[in-house]
């Protein structure tokens, strides 16, 4: 059962974020992207756990420790075996809490206040030097709301425990943090309908809470990086756990099919368009001005004075009409990420050479939509498909993914399920029915690809392997733009890390030149079946792209076609003038005074000034105001003589 929770502040309250604002606040309030204060789920869970523990002690219940463990998990995994501890699994009496955010009808504009503190010297009765502290706090009367999920048998216990929570935050002995908790009405969500028929199930969900999926490859001791997507194994584990819990005998009988013939893909968040998201294909280059956009595989080599284009983590390919010809542009983006500072209490108590035990954790921010797929082979029966769908729709489509799912992280709401006969990426970007396949074929990896030789050792893509895939078609030339990396993971059931796996990363691109065109049906079969190892985890998915030569640049959202055409013409003329000035005598004199890096910055400003002439003076002032200063607010004549001509020069471009 899931019910709302209302928290009302009876006094000013400090939700410390662990951060400070130099020169303004020594203690900053925890706020979201919009600047609204909130109480994070891990703090709420800790308060509720402490209150439940106290209530069980007051009742002198003999099973108090066992009930506490079933509701909130083991307090310290060192004291309990891996089997007894949760490790993120769903239990019968689990308790889930959400962050407490501002209740509707309140504005975040006037909710924060500042309070100052000092220490008094007991000997002199005066303020000690250097003890002034400024703390931000949330005003009295502010209301926050969230939710708590629990088993029906524990409703009375949870309700009593909530009423016993009297203080929240820091500086409680100074009168801060008095609160009142109230348990509200039960929340119900509508079920999710299933559309269409086929062997590919397209899933769309919304991140209701922040989702924590740690990237072990990019993390270190004091920082846990987040993946840019929800990995396939995360959703796969939840579905398998639900199937095993529902019907253990059926799960054991069909485990082989479920683990080998059902493939889950990554859930990609943040797609701004309608087309399915794919990884950004590798091998695209451009200069500092964003011009001369080209593909390494099409060009055959890297042009001078260009670098790899930064297109984001994922993209869609958008067709556009340019000068009477149909061109393709890459519309790239990166999911929105957040991070928070936390404290390792065990490390803090231990002391020693590691002060404080502070570390940061990154996460995918709530409010984003994510899309992924479940792919079924021909060996899967209709009953098996229906059971997987029912597992996804369990609890009205609520899914808890990633880490810290009991402490205000990981709640996602399934919004749609659609069956298709072909993977959406292949339908949107691959070869169409009746389209001819040339002798040059581009193969892109939609997910990591791991290949093993006969000895079980990692191997790379070569001509002989490709020829066997393409049905014996001779491969005359192979070019690629790839990245090889190592993937890690963690098995929560066993409580251990998975072996490191070396693979080609998603987005890797291969240009295959054949003696004769491969069969279209063969290419589609490879897209359906996948390649290499760990296909059940979504690895080895490929997409064959026709006409990569048509990709000419980035995609920019435009509103009115006539206005766009007019603006585009003006921008091109200003860029031409900027380049002309830079190549002229005046530009050459300036080039002699600047380093290559500084000159690159000037080129970027030239393009920005040409595109936004009205804002050019402001941009220039922001860019160069610190360049003519000696660091104390006074002008440095030498720096002024160097950069003032540069300012005047770029102003002339924007005129």
C-alpha positions as a printed NumPy array, in Angstrom:
array([[  0.   ,   0.   ,   0.   ],
       [  1.228,   3.485,  -0.896],
       [  0.131,   6.602,   0.995],
       [  0.981,  10.283,   0.912],
       [  3.029,  11.894,   3.672],
       [  2.759,  15.564,   4.639],
       [  5.498,  17.308,   6.648],
       [  4.846,  20.788,   8.081],
       [  7.683,  22.893,   9.515],
       [  6.827,  24.219,  12.986],
       [ 10.06 ,  26.233,  13.125],
       [ 12.803,  27.321,  10.774],
       [ 14.61 ,  24.191,   9.583],
       [ 18.063,  23.565,   8.12 ],
       [ 18.281,  20.906,   5.386],
       [ 22.048,  20.955,   5.002],
       [ 23.357,  19.998,   1.557],
       [ 26.939,  19.495,   2.727],
       [ 27.983,  22.423,   0.539],
       [ 28.679,  26.093,   1.152],
       [ 28.635,  29.297,  -0.88 ],
       [ 31.975,  31.146,  -0.435],
       [ 31.438,  34.595,   0.97 ],
       [ 27.706,  34.059,   1.468],
       [ 26.755,  30.894,   3.396],
       [ 28.679,  28.366,   5.435],
       [ 25.738,  25.916,   5.36 ],
       [ 23.62 ,  25.742,   2.192],
       [ 20.145,  24.221,   1.948],
       [ 19.536,  21.135,  -0.197],
       [ 17.682,  22.336,  -3.319],
       [ 16.613,  20.781,  -6.63 ],
       [ 17.213,  21.999, -10.207],
       [ 14.613,  24.763,  -9.826],
       [ 16.083,  25.971,  -6.522],
       [ 13.263,  24.544,  -4.389],
       [ 14.28 ,  22.996,  -1.031],
       [ 13.541,  19.336,  -0.351],
       [ 14.329,  16.576,   2.131],
       [ 16.114,  13.721,   0.408],
       [ 14.778,  10.202,   0.67 ],
       [ 17.778,   8.747,   2.521],
       [ 17.306,  11.302,   5.318],
       [ 13.563,  10.575,   5.507],
       [ 14.244,   6.839,   5.603],
       [ 16.764,   7.253,   8.436],
       [ 14.297,   9.299,  10.495],
       [ 11.504,   6.773,   9.933],
       [ 13.745,   3.814,  10.746],
       [ 14.89 ,   5.412,  14.009],
       [ 11.303,   6.187,  14.995],
       [ 10.105,   2.634,  14.171],
       [ 12.976,   1.192,  16.212],
       [ 12.042,   3.379,  19.2  ],
       [  8.374,   2.427,  18.925],
       [  9.207,  -1.294,  18.854],
       [ 11.403,  -0.841,  21.936],
       [  8.633,   1.004,  23.786],
       [  6.232,  -1.848,  23.016],
       [  8.92 ,  -4.325,  24.155],
       [  8.206,  -6.602,  21.233],
       [ 10.247,  -9.809,  21.188],
       [ 10.401,  -9.789,  17.368],
       [ 11.383,  -6.115,  17.192],
       [ 14.798,  -6.649,  15.596],
       [ 13.419,  -9.039,  13.007],
       [ 10.552,  -6.68 ,  12.098],
       [ 12.994,  -3.78 ,  11.773],
       [ 15.21 ,  -5.799,   9.435],
       [ 12.248,  -6.88 ,   7.277],
       [ 11.024,  -3.302,   6.949],
       [ 14.324,  -1.462,   6.441],
       [ 17.019,  -4.08 ,   5.853],
       [ 20.111,  -4.72 ,   7.957],
       [ 21.637,  -1.599,   9.48 ],
       [ 25.152,  -2.918,   8.935],
       [ 25.963,  -5.597,   6.38 ],
       [ 29.034,  -6.556,   8.432],
       [ 26.758,  -7.917,  11.136],
       [ 24.582,  -9.947,   8.759],
       [ 25.295, -12.444,   6.027],
       [ 24.707, -11.573,   2.383],
       [ 21.664, -13.853,   2.414],
       [ 20.049, -11.943,   5.278],
       [ 20.794,  -8.49 ,   3.895],
       [ 18.667,  -6.988,   1.116],
       [ 21.169,  -5.942,  -1.52 ],
       [ 18.354,  -4.116,  -3.309],
       [ 15.924,  -7.034,  -3.613],
       [ 12.208,  -6.567,  -3.037],
       [ 10.837,  -8.161,   0.144],
       [  7.319,  -8.928,   1.355],
       [  7.348,  -6.229,   4.066],
       [  9.65 ,  -3.726,   2.398],
       [  9.283,  -0.011,   3.094],
       [  9.96 ,   2.499,   0.338],
       [ 10.041,   6.243,   0.883],
       [ 10.276,   9.125,  -1.556],
       [ 11.983,  12.513,  -1.187],
       [  9.787,  15.158,   0.457],
       [  9.266,  18.017,  -1.984],
       [  7.326,  21.281,  -1.765],
       [  3.575,  20.776,  -1.48 ],
       [  1.483,  22.392,  -4.265],
       [  0.466,  26.021,  -3.863],
       [  3.832,  27.237,  -2.549],
       [  6.483,  29.222,  -4.36 ],
       [ 10.171,  28.592,  -3.752],
       [ 10.973,  32.297,  -4.197],
       [ 10.505,  33.349,  -0.561],
       [ 11.006,  30.183,   1.459],
       [ 14.657,  30.54 ,   2.454],
       [ 16.127,  32.635,   5.22 ],
       [ 19.619,  33.219,   6.621],
       [ 20.624,  32.881,  10.268],
       [ 23.983,  33.731,  11.837],
       [ 25.776,  31.974,  14.724],
       [ 28.823,  32.765,  16.848],
       [ 30.704,  31.197,  19.741],
       [ 31.196,  33.025,  23.054],
       [ 34.504,  32.913,  24.897],
       [ 33.596,  31.806,  28.469],
       [ 36.544,  33.722,  29.899],
       [ 35.786,  37.112,  28.383],
       [ 32.076,  36.777,  27.636],
       [ 32.679,  38.134,  24.14 ],
       [ 32.531,  36.627,  20.685],
       [ 35.455,  34.423,  19.697],
       [ 37.387,  35.556,  16.657],
       [ 36.621,  33.654,  13.434],
       [ 33.493,  31.907,  14.752],
       [ 30.843,  33.752,  12.735],
       [ 28.786,  31.268,  10.711],
       [ 25.947,  31.901,   8.262],
       [ 23.405,  29.141,   7.654],
       [ 20.51 ,  29.015,   5.22 ],
       [ 17.228,  27.639,   6.543],
       [ 13.698,  26.946,   5.317],
       [ 11.026,  29.197,   6.803],
       [  8.514,  28.084,   9.393],
       [  5.147,  26.97 ,   7.98 ],
       [  6.514,  25.474,   4.769],
       [  4.807,  22.212,   3.799],
       [  6.422,  19.246,   2.074],
       [  4.855,  16.115,   0.671],
       [  6.002,  12.673,  -0.441],
       [  4.972,   9.054,  -0.175],
       [  5.704,   5.914,   1.818],
       [  5.008,   2.352,   0.627],
       [  4.497,  -0.468,   3.129],
       [  2.635,  -3.738,   3.671],
       [ -0.942,  -3.491,   4.903],
       [ -0.108,  -5.258,   8.178],
       [  2.378,  -2.506,   9.071],
       [  0.089,   0.487,   8.562],
       [ -0.486,   1.156,  12.261],
       [  3.23 ,   0.817,  13.043],
       [  4.257,   3.21 ,  10.263],
       [  1.563,   5.726,  11.168],
       [  2.572,   5.769,  14.856],
       [  6.244,   6.063,  13.953],
       [  5.578,   9.028,  11.649],
       [  3.728,  10.888,  14.405],
       [  6.741,  10.383,  16.689],
       [  9.155,  12.184,  14.348],
       [  9.446,  15.62 ,  15.946],
       [ 12.723,  17.045,  14.583],
       [ 14.444,  17.151,  11.193],
       [ 17.765,  18.621,  10.059],
       [ 20.595,  20.2  ,  12.046],
       [ 20.867,  22.631,  14.977],
       [ 17.889,  21.027,  16.725],
       [ 19.093,  22.116,  20.192],
       [ 18.954,  25.744,  19.027],
       [ 15.26 ,  25.585,  18.191],
       [ 15.507,  24.534,  14.559],
       [ 13.844,  21.619,  12.83 ],
       [ 10.541,  21.099,  14.695],
       [  8.114,  19.337,  12.342],
       [  4.787,  17.524,  12.215],
       [  4.236,  14.436,  10.046],
       [  0.825,  13.257,   8.842],
       [ -0.101,  10.153,   6.858],
       [ -2.572,  10.933,   4.072],
       [ -4.714,   9.07 ,   1.569],
       [ -3.791,   6.   ,  -0.404],
       [ -2.345,   6.57 ,  -3.863],
       [ -3.518,   4.6  ,  -6.882],
       [ -2.062,   4.616, -10.382],
       [ -3.71 ,   3.507, -13.595],
       [ -2.61 ,   0.337, -15.332],
       [ -0.567,   0.267, -18.528],
       [ -2.192,  -0.862, -21.767],
       [ -0.366,  -3.027, -24.309],
       [ -0.579,  -2.116, -28.005],
       [  0.119,  -4.064, -31.178],
       [  1.657,  -7.476, -31.838],
       [  5.121,  -8.739, -32.697],
       [  8.364,  -9.997, -31.157],
       [  9.852,  -6.673, -30.044],
       [  8.35 ,  -4.975, -26.972],
       [  9.094,  -1.238, -26.819],
       [  8.926,   0.129, -23.27 ],
       [  8.599,   3.789, -22.291],
       [  8.85 ,   4.914, -18.687],
       [  9.199,   8.143, -16.727],
       [ 11.754,   8.732, -13.986],
       [  9.569,   9.705, -11.024],
       [ 12.584,   9.854,  -8.698],
       [ 16.289,  10.28 ,  -9.319],
       [ 17.813,   7.002, -10.493],
       [ 21.232,   5.847,  -9.313],
       [ 23.022,   3.489, -11.728],
       [ 26.703,   3.577, -10.874],
       [ 29.365,   3.476, -13.581],
       [ 32.178,   1.516, -11.929],
       [ 34.573,   2.3  , -14.79 ],
       [ 34.467,   6.043, -14.084],
       [ 34.145,   5.943, -10.272],
       [ 36.832,   6.227,  -7.621],
       [ 37.059,   6.173,  -3.842],
       [ 35.279,   9.463,  -3.186],
       [ 33.074,   9.788,  -6.272],
       [ 30.525,   7.396,  -7.755],
       [ 29.837,   8.311, -11.375],
       [ 26.477,   7.596, -12.987],
       [ 25.85 ,   5.815, -16.247],
       [ 24.157,   7.844, -18.954],
       [ 21.401,   5.25 , -19.24 ],
       [ 19.647,   2.584, -17.177],
       [ 21.547,  -0.563, -18.103],
       [ 19.697,  -3.566, -19.5  ],
       [ 20.719,  -5.752, -16.566],
       [ 18.932,  -3.406, -14.16 ],
       [ 15.503,  -3.924, -15.763],
       [ 16.259,  -7.57 , -16.484],
       [ 16.969,  -8.284, -12.812],
       [ 13.677,  -6.731, -11.668],
       [ 11.632,  -8.705, -14.222],
       [ 13.354, -12.003, -13.409],
       [ 12.896, -11.43 ,  -9.679],
       [  9.167, -10.805, -10.145],
       [  8.73 , -13.885, -12.341],
       [ 10.538, -16.093,  -9.817],
       [  8.485, -14.707,  -6.93 ],
       [  5.152, -15.168,  -8.729],
       [  5.559, -18.806,  -9.79 ],
       [  8.78 , -20.453,  -8.682],
       [  8.022, -23.808, -10.376],
       [  7.262, -22.173, -13.759],
       [ 10.366, -19.984, -13.482],
       [ 12.624, -22.981, -12.84 ],
       [ 11.132, -24.827, -15.825],
       [ 11.587, -21.847, -18.181],
       [ 14.738, -20.309, -16.736],
       [ 16.849, -21.365, -19.72 ],
       [ 14.571, -19.637, -22.218],
       [ 14.253, -16.521, -20.088],
       [ 17.992, -16.112, -19.619],
       [ 19.03 , -16.911, -23.217],
       [ 16.166, -16.143, -25.589],
       [ 14.85 , -12.922, -24.003],
       [ 17.093,  -9.902, -24.55 ],
       [ 16.778,  -6.614, -22.668],
       [ 18.254,  -3.351, -23.965],
       [ 19.425,  -0.22 , -22.17 ],
       [ 16.8  ,   2.353, -21.223],
       [ 17.915,   5.643, -22.79 ],
       [ 16.608,   8.832, -21.108],
       [ 16.166,  12.358, -22.358],
       [ 15.115,  11.829, -25.988],
       [ 13.819,  15.258, -27.175],
       [ 12.238,  13.911, -30.38 ],
       [  9.9  ,  11.24 , -31.653],
       [ 12.435,   8.986, -33.342],
       [ 14.142,   6.189, -31.369],
       [ 17.421,   7.065, -29.692],
       [ 20.719,   5.515, -30.75 ],
       [ 24.309,   6.026, -29.521],
       [ 26.189,   8.808, -31.274],
       [ 28.127,   7.202, -34.16 ],
       [ 31.874,   7.626, -33.792],
       [ 34.22 ,   9.182, -36.311],
       [ 32.639,  12.616, -36.929],
       [ 34.94 ,  15.643, -36.96 ],
       [ 34.581,  19.436, -37.245],
       [ 36.608,  22.593, -36.729],
       [ 36.331,  24.986, -33.781],
       [ 33.671,  27.061, -35.509],
       [ 31.428,  24.036, -36.029],
       [ 32.035,  24.053, -39.78 ],
       [ 33.55 ,  21.381, -42.052],
       [ 31.495,  18.617, -40.459],
       [ 32.426,  15.238, -41.928],
       [ 32.816,  11.519, -41.228],
       [ 36.245,   9.937, -40.985],
       [ 35.01 ,   6.768, -42.687],
       [ 33.576,   8.703, -45.623],
       [ 36.556,  11.042, -45.907],
       [ 39.183,   8.343, -45.392],
       [ 41.442,  10.527, -43.236],
       [ 41.365,  13.409, -40.74 ],
       [ 41.46 ,  16.917, -42.161],
       [ 43.985,  19.373, -40.698],
       [ 42.812,  21.735, -37.923],
       [ 39.756,  19.647, -37.062],
       [ 38.846,  17.636, -33.975],
       [ 36.256,  15.091, -32.928],
       [ 32.793,  16.557, -32.828],
       [ 31.094,  16.608, -29.424],
       [ 27.554,  15.463, -30.098],
       [ 26.522,  14.16 , -26.665],
       [ 25.836,  10.636, -25.458],
       [ 22.86 ,   9.712, -27.672],
       [ 21.252,  11.022, -30.82 ],
       [ 18.557,  10.74 , -33.447],
       [ 19.113,  11.151, -37.191],
       [ 16.883,  13.855, -38.649],
       [ 16.248,  14.29 , -42.377],
       [ 16.147,  17.872, -43.661],
       [ 15.705,  19.581, -47.024],
       [ 18.793,  21.627, -47.914],
       [ 19.186,  23.403, -51.244],
       [ 16.855,  20.985, -52.978],
       [ 18.553,  17.89 , -51.592],
       [ 17.626,  15.653, -48.672],
       [ 20.352,  15.694, -46.025],
       [ 20.67 ,  14.033, -42.623],
       [ 21.739,  15.822, -39.443],
       [ 22.677,  14.389, -36.055],
       [ 20.502,  15.592, -33.198],
       [ 22.593,  14.786, -30.125],
       [ 21.96 ,  15.185, -26.41 ],
       [ 23.139,  13.965, -23.02 ],
       [ 20.807,  12.924, -20.187],
       [ 20.483,  15.318, -17.257],
       [ 22.638,  14.29 , -14.301],
       [ 22.814,  15.444, -10.685],
       [ 25.072,  14.697,  -7.728],
       [ 24.96 ,  14.964,  -3.966],
       [ 27.477,  14.919,  -1.146],
       [ 27.142,  12.152,   1.427],
       [ 28.975,  11.007,   4.559],
       [ 30.285,   7.531,   5.295],
       [ 29.464,   7.363,   9.016],
       [ 31.661,   4.321,   9.632],
       [ 34.667,   6.099,   8.122],
       [ 33.866,   9.289,  10.015],
       [ 33.784,   7.467,  13.355],
       [ 36.97 ,   5.538,  12.605],
       [ 39.026,   8.693,  12.065],
       [ 42.555,   8.137,  10.857],
       [ 44.07 ,   9.409,   7.641],
       [ 40.748,   9.706,   5.777],
       [ 39.001,  12.756,   7.272],
       [ 35.227,  12.995,   7.37 ],
       [ 34.336,  10.118,   5.086],
       [ 32.816,  12.521,   2.524],
       [ 31.999,  11.24 ,  -0.947],
       [ 29.759,  12.212,  -3.863],
       [ 27.262,  10.156,  -5.825],
       [ 25.893,  11.051,  -9.261],
       [ 22.466,  10.051, -10.567],
       [ 20.021,  10.478, -13.444],
       [ 17.636,  13.306, -12.633],
       [ 13.899,  12.768, -12.294],
       [ 11.399,  14.027, -14.858],
       [ 13.094,  12.432, -17.868],
       [ 11.499,   9.824, -20.097],
       [ 13.458,   6.685, -20.997],
       [ 12.936,   4.137, -23.746],
       [ 14.172,   0.577, -24.13 ],
       [ 13.151,  -2.789, -25.551],
       [ 12.645,  -6.44 , -24.726],
       [ 13.45 ,  -8.697, -27.684],
       [ 12.047, -12.246, -27.924],
       [ 13.43 , -14.971, -30.175],
       [ 11.252, -17.353, -32.195],
       [ 11.682, -19.981, -29.445],
       [  9.631, -17.929, -26.978],
       [  5.987, -18.961, -26.599],
       [  3.07 , -16.559, -26.328],
       [  2.646, -17.585, -22.683],
       [  6.226, -16.588, -21.893],
       [  5.718, -13.21 , -23.582],
       [  2.527, -12.594, -21.601],
       [  4.242, -13.444, -18.313],
       [  7.059, -10.968, -19.033],
       [  4.492,  -8.289, -19.881],
       [  2.561,  -9.011, -16.673],
       [  5.793,  -8.728, -14.675],
       [  6.445,  -5.298, -16.193],
       [  2.865,  -4.195, -15.463],
       [  2.953,  -5.43 , -11.857],
       [  2.183,  -2.798,  -9.224],
       [  0.452,  -0.712, -11.936],
       [  3.693,  -0.272, -13.854],
       [  5.792,   1.018, -10.952],
       [  9.435,  -0.088, -11.306],
       [ 12.232,   0.531,  -8.827],
       [ 15.571,   0.482, -10.624],
       [ 19.158,   1.004,  -9.572],
       [ 20.614,   1.567,  -6.109],
       [ 19.073,   3.037,  -2.929],
       [ 15.575,   2.114,  -4.077],
       [ 14.295,   2.142,  -0.471],
       [ 15.615,   5.644,   0.219],
       [ 13.991,   7.892,  -2.365],
       [ 15.797,   6.723,  -5.508],
       [ 14.887,   4.606,  -8.507],
       [ 11.094,   4.873,  -8.799],
       [ 10.044,   4.794, -12.463],
       [  6.538,   4.653, -13.899],
       [  5.869,   2.581, -16.996],
       [  3.819,   4.715, -19.406],
       [  3.479,   2.566, -22.53 ],
       [  4.149,  -0.9  , -23.96 ],
       [  4.068,  -1.378, -27.726],
       [  4.691,  -4.555, -29.732],
       [  6.47 ,  -4.256, -33.101],
       [  7.801,  -6.785, -35.598],
       [ 11.073,  -4.92 , -36.089],
       [ 13.371,  -3.074, -33.708],
       [ 12.488,   0.678, -33.828],
       [ 16.076,   1.684, -34.705],
       [ 16.096,  -0.608, -37.73 ],
       [ 12.687,   0.645, -38.881],
       [ 13.682,   4.312, -38.487],
       [ 17.285,   4.34 , -39.742],
       [ 17.99 ,   1.004, -41.471],
       [ 17.34 ,  -0.229, -44.996],
       [ 13.723,  -0.077, -46.163],
       [ 11.826,  -2.729, -48.113],
       [ 12.916,  -2.69 , -51.724],
       [ 15.932,  -0.452, -51.027],
       [ 19.07 ,  -1.631, -52.803],
       [ 22.183,  -2.467, -50.792],
       [ 25.461,  -1.264, -52.272],
       [ 28.912,  -2.782, -52.033],
       [ 29.805,  -0.358, -49.21 ],
       [ 27.959,  -1.101, -45.941],
       [ 28.163,   0.81 , -42.645],
       [ 27.638,  -1.221, -39.459],
       [ 27.132,   0.631, -36.161],
       [ 27.066,  -0.912, -32.673],
       [ 23.946,  -0.034, -30.673],
       [ 25.434,  -1.729, -27.592],
       [ 28.829,  -3.134, -26.522],
       [ 30.206,  -5.986, -28.62 ],
       [ 32.43 ,  -8.718, -27.171],
       [ 33.962, -11.393, -29.39 ],
       [ 35.858, -14.464, -28.177],
       [ 38.203, -16.763, -30.079],
       [ 38.331, -20.56 , -29.803],
       [ 40.396, -20.236, -26.612],
       [ 37.902, -17.93 , -24.924],
       [ 40.129, -14.852, -25.304],
       [ 38.824, -11.462, -26.558],
       [ 39.306, -10.884, -30.257],
       [ 38.611,  -8.095, -32.725],
       [ 36.515,  -7.685, -35.864],
       [ 38.31 ,  -8.895, -39.003],
       [ 37.508,  -9.655, -42.641],
       [ 37.15 , -13.416, -42.205],
       [ 34.622, -13.028, -39.392],
       [ 32.611, -10.455, -41.366],
       [ 32.579, -12.667, -44.451],
       [ 31.049, -15.497, -42.414],
       [ 28.379, -13.108, -41.083],
       [ 27.491, -11.788, -44.543],
       [ 26.903, -15.257, -45.949],
       [ 30.239, -15.724, -47.698],
       [ 30.34 , -12.335, -49.444],
       [ 34.014, -11.381, -49.911],
       [ 35.141,  -8.34 , -47.902],
       [ 37.755,  -6.379, -49.847],
       [ 38.34 ,  -3.522, -47.402],
       [ 37.523,  -2.81 , -43.76 ],
       [ 37.74 ,   0.591, -42.074],
       [ 36.535,   1.438, -38.586],
       [ 36.173,   4.211, -36.055],
       [ 35.885,   2.481, -32.706],
       [ 36.625,   2.67 , -29.003],
       [ 37.556,  -0.366, -26.941],
       [ 36.782,  -0.337, -23.216],
       [ 36.287,  -2.519, -20.182],
       [ 32.855,  -3.102, -18.691],
       [ 32.288,  -3.964, -15.036],
       [ 29.258,  -4.919, -12.984],
       [ 28.08 ,  -6.135,  -9.584],
       [ 26.061,  -9.236,  -8.662],
       [ 23.917,  -8.246,  -5.681],
       [ 22.78 , -11.793,  -4.965],
       [ 26.349, -13.044,  -4.602],
       [ 27.636,  -9.756,  -3.207],
       [ 30.601,  -9.623,  -5.583],
       [ 31.793,  -7.757,  -8.66 ],
       [ 31.493,  -9.351, -12.086],
       [ 34.583, -10.159, -14.181],
       [ 35.962,  -7.297, -16.27 ],
       [ 34.926,  -7.691, -19.926],
       [ 36.865,  -6.086, -22.808],
       [ 34.64 ,  -5.032, -25.694],
       [ 33.917,  -2.548, -28.45 ],
       [ 31.797,   0.264, -27.01 ],
       [ 28.424,   1.322, -28.379],
       [ 28.596,   3.84 , -31.204],
       [ 31.58 ,   2.124, -32.835],
       [ 31.291,   2.308, -36.613],
       [ 32.594,  -0.083, -39.303],
       [ 32.806,   0.593, -43.048],
       [ 32.698,  -2.716, -44.949],
       [ 33.514,  -2.695, -48.676],
       [ 32.398,  -5.921, -50.357],
       [ 33.047,  -7.444, -53.756],
       [ 29.283,  -7.701, -54.26 ],
       [ 26.263,  -6.348, -52.362],
       [ 25.222,  -8.475, -49.359],
       [ 21.626,  -9.669, -49.15 ],
       [ 19.217,  -7.274, -47.401],
       [ 17.521, -10.136, -45.545],
       [ 20.917, -11.213, -44.177],
       [ 21.544,  -7.732, -42.774],
       [ 18.109,  -7.681, -41.151],
       [ 18.68 , -11.112, -39.636],
       [ 21.901,  -9.846, -38.012],
       [ 20.008,  -6.835, -36.636],
       [ 17.392,  -9.182, -35.14 ],
       [ 19.734, -11.828, -33.73 ],
       [ 22.681,  -9.745, -32.548],
       [ 26.378, -10.639, -32.446],
       [ 28.961, -11.892, -29.995],
       [ 28.627, -12.665, -26.294],
       [ 26.172, -11.576, -23.544],
       [ 23.335, -10.994, -25.987],
       [ 20.796, -11.649, -23.196],
       [ 22.123,  -8.483, -21.523],
       [ 21.495,  -6.464, -24.661],
       [ 25.075,  -6.709, -25.967],
       [ 25.95 ,  -7.175, -29.624],
       [ 23.071,  -5.221, -31.167],
       [ 23.957,  -3.742, -34.57 ],
       [ 22.394,  -1.366, -37.076],
       [ 23.283,  -1.17 , -40.774],
       [ 23.126,   2.466, -41.891],
       [ 22.514,   3.278, -45.563],
       [ 24.174,   6.375, -47.055],
       [ 26.28 ,   7.65 , -44.177],
       [ 27.545,  10.198, -46.718],
       [ 24.233,  12.095, -46.321],
       [ 25.035,  13.05 , -42.7  ],
       [ 26.192,  16.667, -43.082],
       [ 26.103,  18.255, -39.626],
       [ 24.29 ,  18.902, -36.384],
       [ 20.554,  19.313, -36.07 ],
       [ 19.232,  22.637, -34.765],
       [ 15.619,  23.129, -33.766],
       [ 13.993,  25.73 , -36.013],
       [ 10.594,  27.371, -35.717],
       [  9.672,  29.499, -38.726],
       [ 11.138,  28.44 , -42.079],
       [ 11.284,  31.933, -43.629],
       [ 12.927,  33.444, -40.558],
       [ 15.403,  30.592, -40.429],
       [ 16.38 ,  31.112, -44.059],
       [ 16.886,  34.844, -43.499],
       [ 18.906,  34.324, -40.322],
       [ 20.991,  31.604, -41.97 ],
       [ 21.913,  33.915, -44.852],
       [ 22.93 ,  36.722, -42.464],
       [ 24.996,  34.378, -40.327],
       [ 26.814,  32.963, -43.339],
       [ 27.668,  36.476, -44.554],
       [ 28.995,  37.507, -41.128],
       [ 31.059,  34.333, -40.839],
       [ 32.514,  34.977, -44.281],
       [ 33.396,  38.512, -43.211],
       [ 34.904,  37.228, -39.975],
       [ 37.104,  34.802, -41.88 ],
       [ 38.067,  37.524, -44.355],
       [ 39.107,  39.858, -41.539],
       [ 41.052,  37.106, -39.847],
       [ 42.955,  36.376, -43.063],
       [ 43.622,  40.067, -43.719],
       [ 46.542,  42.183, -42.597],
       [ 44.792,  43.322, -39.431],
       [ 44.008,  39.747, -38.495],
       [ 47.57 ,  38.632, -39.14 ],
       [ 48.918,  41.315, -36.779],
       [ 46.606,  40.032, -34.039],
       [ 47.517,  36.433, -34.765],
       [ 51.15 ,  37.261, -34.125],
       [ 50.317,  38.448, -30.594],
       [ 48.17 ,  35.471, -29.551],
       [ 49.006,  31.87 , -28.85 ],
       [ 47.289,  29.102, -30.83 ],
       [ 44.924,  28.407, -27.952],
       [ 44.016,  32.101, -27.59 ],
       [ 43.547,  32.364, -31.335],
       [ 41.16 ,  29.405, -31.225],
       [ 39.131,  31.237, -28.583],
       [ 39.001,  34.319, -30.814],
       [ 37.717,  32.202, -33.711],
       [ 34.925,  30.85 , -31.543],
       [ 34.006,  34.39 , -30.459],
       [ 34.003,  35.494, -34.082],
       [ 31.387,  32.867, -34.906],
       [ 29.374,  33.751, -31.79 ],
       [ 29.509,  37.463, -32.611],
       [ 28.421,  36.762, -36.161],
       [ 25.48 ,  34.66 , -35.004],
       [ 24.435,  37.019, -32.176],
       [ 25.577,  40.526, -33.151],
       [ 23.352,  42.265, -30.582],
       [ 24.948,  40.33 , -27.72 ],
       [ 28.513,  40.459, -29.034],
       [ 29.66 ,  43.415, -26.843],
       [ 28.359,  41.73 , -23.685],
       [ 30.015,  38.439, -24.572],
       [ 33.306,  40.198, -25.232],
       [ 33.243,  42.063, -21.933],
       [ 32.602,  38.82 , -20.036],
       [ 35.354,  37.06 , -21.975],
       [ 38.096,  39.68 , -21.618],
       [ 37.331,  41.585, -18.43 ],
       [ 39.707,  39.424, -16.414],
       [ 42.387,  39.58 , -19.126],
       [ 43.111,  43.313, -18.618],
       [ 43.224,  43.036, -14.813],
       [ 46.21 ,  42.329, -12.592],
       [ 44.03 ,  40.298, -10.206],
       [ 43.397,  43.156,  -7.737],
       [ 40.922,  45.106,  -9.829],
       [ 43.539,  47.387, -11.417],
       [ 44.412,  47.405, -15.092],
       [ 47.593,  45.795, -16.296],
       [ 48.856,  48.024, -19.164],
       [ 50.627,  45.142, -20.893],
       [ 47.501,  42.99 , -20.929],
       [ 45.35 ,  45.934, -21.973],
       [ 47.551,  46.662, -24.982],
       [ 47.316,  43.003, -26.016],
       [ 43.601,  42.354, -25.679],
       [ 42.   ,  45.75 , -26.39 ],
       [ 42.792,  45.476, -30.137],
       [ 41.24 ,  42.008, -30.082],
       [ 38.062,  43.454, -28.569],
       [ 37.888,  46.204, -31.148],
       [ 38.584,  43.701, -33.904],
       [ 35.708,  41.4  , -32.989],
       [ 33.386,  44.383, -32.428],
       [ 34.   ,  45.317, -36.05 ],
       [ 32.783,  41.894, -37.158],
       [ 29.494,  42.307, -35.294],
       [ 28.765,  45.754, -36.695]])
